[in-house]
Amino acid sequence: LINASRGTVVDIDALAAALASGHIAGAAVDVFPSEPKANGDEFLSPLRGRDNVILTPHIGGSTLEAQDNIGIEVAAKLVRYSDNGSTLSAVNFPEVTLPGHAGSLRLLHIHRNVPGVLSKVNDIFGRHALNIDGQFLRTDPKVGYVVIDVAADEAQGAALREELAAIPGTLRTRVLY
């Protein structure tokens, strides 16, 4: 018997009795009617200690080891986004992983994924006679995310950001560095 749906779908005491009597040869369970409230609390179940039972935590992120690793991973991803604009492993945003581009100003433009936005973005740089050193676009069905590296100073970057923000469909702009 395998239960990976809901903890209350299987009567745990009846399952333990069926395993003990041999009516069921084995079980794998990763959801339970009651689970420890906090890390470190003991998990009590009549299924523990049986050779023919595999017990796993339904939410692997709830283990003590996972909690430490998740904290480190989330912090590292936030730093990568804040320092470089990378969004690798984002679940609700276009994924981008980027190399640094020394000597460039990096601008981020988040917009609704509709036709024509990228051409409007590029037109702004052309009007300022600025060459784009690097550009990366990724979209999902609703959102577009473009990262632009350009040889510009801070004042030019602020002006570019204002113009990018005025493009219809823009959700957010940012001068990263």
Short mmCIF file of C-alpha atoms in Angstrom, two decimals:
data_model
loop_
_atom_site.label_atom_id
_atom_site.label_comp_id
_atom_site.label_asym_id
_atom_site.label_seq_id
_atom_site.Cartn_x
_atom_site.Cartn_y
_atom_site.Cartn_z
CA LEU A 1 0.00 0.00 0.00
CA ILE A 2 1.30 3.45 -0.91
CA ASN A 3 -0.25 6.60 0.54
CA ALA A 4 1.06 9.90 -0.74
CA SER A 5 -2.28 11.73 -0.89
CA ARG A 6 -3.77 12.67 2.50
CA GLY A 7 -3.00 11.43 5.97
CA THR A 8 -6.63 10.66 6.78
CA VAL A 9 -7.18 8.46 3.69
CA VAL A 10 -5.67 5.43 5.45
CA ASP A 11 -6.57 4.26 8.95
CA ILE A 12 -3.04 3.91 10.37
CA ASP A 13 -4.06 1.52 13.18
CA ALA A 14 -5.90 -0.74 10.70
CA LEU A 15 -2.89 -0.63 8.36
CA ALA A 16 -0.57 -1.60 11.23
CA ALA A 17 -2.85 -4.55 12.07
CA ALA A 18 -3.02 -5.66 8.39
CA LEU A 19 0.78 -5.49 8.13
CA ALA A 20 1.21 -7.49 11.34
CA SER A 21 -1.24 -10.19 10.17
CA GLY A 22 0.28 -10.41 6.68
CA HIS A 23 -2.87 -9.27 4.87
CA ILE A 24 -0.77 -6.44 3.45
CA ALA A 25 2.85 -7.23 2.59
CA GLY A 26 4.25 -3.71 2.92
CA ALA A 27 3.51 -0.02 2.98
CA ALA A 28 5.07 3.29 2.04
CA VAL A 29 3.55 6.34 3.68
CA ASP A 30 4.55 9.98 3.49
CA VAL A 31 1.40 11.63 4.85
CA PHE A 32 -0.05 11.08 8.31
CA PRO A 33 -3.23 12.03 10.22
CA SER A 34 -1.11 13.80 12.83
CA GLU A 35 2.45 14.99 12.46
CA PRO A 36 4.93 16.60 14.82
CA LYS A 37 4.15 20.29 15.36
CA ALA A 38 7.78 21.43 15.34
CA ASN A 39 11.22 20.26 14.32
CA GLY A 40 12.63 18.05 17.02
CA ASP A 41 9.22 16.81 18.26
CA GLU A 42 9.01 13.02 18.29
CA PHE A 43 7.00 11.35 15.54
CA LEU A 44 4.76 8.65 17.03
CA SER A 45 3.12 6.02 14.83
CA PRO A 46 2.32 2.30 15.10
CA LEU A 47 4.09 1.96 11.71
CA ARG A 48 7.50 2.97 13.08
CA GLY A 49 10.13 0.26 13.42
CA ARG A 50 8.59 -2.18 10.94
CA ASP A 51 10.85 -3.76 8.30
CA ASN A 52 8.07 -3.80 5.72
CA VAL A 53 7.23 -0.08 6.03
CA ILE A 54 8.86 2.99 4.52
CA LEU A 55 8.01 6.27 6.24
CA THR A 56 9.09 9.58 4.70
CA PRO A 57 8.17 13.19 5.45
CA HIS A 58 5.63 14.46 2.92
CA ILE A 59 7.26 17.85 3.01
CA GLY A 60 10.97 17.09 2.82
CA GLY A 61 11.60 20.76 3.53
CA SER A 62 10.34 20.20 7.06
CA THR A 63 13.32 18.11 8.15
CA LEU A 64 15.97 19.77 10.33
CA GLU A 65 18.63 19.31 7.64
CA ALA A 66 16.40 20.75 4.93
CA GLN A 67 15.52 23.81 7.00
CA ASP A 68 19.20 24.79 7.24
CA ASN A 69 19.80 24.15 3.54
CA ILE A 70 16.66 26.02 2.47
CA GLY A 71 17.71 29.10 4.42
CA ILE A 72 21.14 29.09 2.78
CA GLU A 73 19.69 28.46 -0.70
CA VAL A 74 17.03 31.17 -0.45
CA ALA A 75 19.55 33.72 0.82
CA ALA A 76 21.96 32.88 -2.03
CA LYS A 77 19.18 33.27 -4.62
CA LEU A 78 18.17 36.64 -3.21
CA VAL A 79 21.79 37.81 -3.34
CA ARG A 80 22.12 36.61 -6.97
CA TYR A 81 18.99 38.57 -7.88
CA SER A 82 19.95 41.72 -6.01
CA ASP A 83 23.57 41.70 -7.20
CA ASN A 84 23.21 40.43 -10.76
CA GLY A 85 19.53 40.11 -11.75
CA SER A 86 19.54 36.29 -11.97
CA THR A 87 16.21 34.59 -11.30
CA LEU A 88 17.25 30.94 -11.66
CA SER A 89 14.77 28.51 -10.06
CA ALA A 90 12.01 31.11 -9.82
CA VAL A 91 8.65 29.35 -9.93
CA ASN A 92 6.42 32.31 -10.84
CA PHE A 93 8.80 34.47 -12.86
CA PRO A 94 10.86 34.01 -16.04
CA GLU A 95 14.16 32.23 -15.25
CA VAL A 96 17.38 34.04 -16.13
CA THR A 97 20.95 33.31 -15.09
CA LEU A 98 23.46 35.92 -16.16
CA PRO A 99 27.18 36.53 -16.26
CA GLY A 100 28.44 39.85 -14.95
CA HIS A 101 29.39 42.46 -17.53
CA ALA A 102 32.22 44.64 -16.21
CA GLY A 103 32.13 48.30 -17.15
CA SER A 104 28.43 48.32 -17.99
CA LEU A 105 25.35 49.70 -16.35
CA ARG A 106 22.76 46.94 -15.87
CA LEU A 107 19.07 47.78 -16.15
CA LEU A 108 16.19 45.40 -15.42
CA HIS A 109 12.82 45.77 -17.14
CA ILE A 110 9.84 43.67 -16.07
CA HIS A 111 6.78 43.97 -18.28
CA ARG A 112 3.57 42.31 -19.38
CA ASN A 113 4.33 39.76 -22.09
CA VAL A 114 2.72 41.57 -25.01
CA PRO A 115 4.01 42.21 -28.54
CA GLY A 116 6.12 45.30 -29.14
CA VAL A 117 7.58 45.91 -25.68
CA LEU A 118 11.12 44.79 -26.56
CA SER A 119 11.23 47.03 -29.64
CA LYS A 120 10.16 49.99 -27.48
CA VAL A 121 12.90 49.12 -24.97
CA ASN A 122 15.53 49.02 -27.71
CA ASP A 123 14.24 52.24 -29.32
CA ILE A 124 15.04 54.11 -26.09
CA PHE A 125 18.70 53.09 -26.25
CA GLY A 126 18.86 54.01 -29.94
CA ARG A 127 17.42 57.48 -29.29
CA HIS A 128 20.17 58.03 -26.70
CA ALA A 129 22.81 56.76 -29.17
CA LEU A 130 23.84 54.09 -26.64
CA ASN A 131 25.09 50.71 -27.78
CA ILE A 132 23.74 47.73 -25.86
CA ASP A 133 26.68 45.64 -24.54
CA GLY A 134 24.52 42.68 -23.60
CA GLN A 135 20.83 41.85 -23.46
CA PHE A 136 18.83 38.87 -22.27
CA LEU A 137 15.07 38.35 -22.51
CA ARG A 138 12.99 35.58 -20.99
CA THR A 139 9.20 35.40 -20.85
CA ASP A 140 6.46 33.28 -19.41
CA PRO A 141 2.85 33.50 -20.62
CA LYS A 142 2.17 36.67 -18.60
CA VAL A 143 5.49 38.37 -17.79
CA GLY A 144 8.60 39.38 -19.71
CA TYR A 145 11.95 40.08 -18.06
CA VAL A 146 14.72 41.79 -19.99
CA VAL A 147 18.18 42.55 -18.62
CA ILE A 148 20.18 45.18 -20.51
CA ASP A 149 23.89 45.97 -20.09
CA VAL A 150 24.90 49.32 -21.58
CA ALA A 151 27.92 51.62 -21.45
CA ALA A 152 26.33 54.56 -19.61
CA ASP A 153 26.92 56.65 -16.50
CA GLU A 154 24.60 56.94 -13.48
CA ALA A 155 22.79 60.03 -14.76
CA GLN A 156 22.11 58.34 -18.10
CA GLY A 157 20.98 55.24 -16.23
CA ALA A 158 18.44 57.23 -14.22
CA ALA A 159 17.08 58.84 -17.40
CA LEU A 160 16.91 55.45 -19.15
CA ARG A 161 15.07 53.94 -16.19
CA GLU A 162 12.47 56.72 -16.29
CA GLU A 163 11.88 56.20 -20.00
CA LEU A 164 11.71 52.42 -19.59
CA ALA A 165 9.17 52.84 -16.78
CA ALA A 166 6.95 54.89 -19.12
CA ILE A 167 6.62 52.08 -21.70
CA PRO A 168 3.02 50.78 -21.68
CA GLY A 169 2.88 47.38 -20.01
CA THR A 170 5.90 48.02 -17.77
CA LEU A 171 5.52 46.46 -14.33
CA ARG A 172 8.86 47.50 -12.82
CA THR A 173 12.27 48.87 -13.78
CA ARG A 174 15.51 49.00 -11.87
CA VAL A 175 19.07 50.18 -12.36
CA LEU A 176 21.01 47.30 -10.83
CA TYR A 177 24.58 48.64 -11.07
#
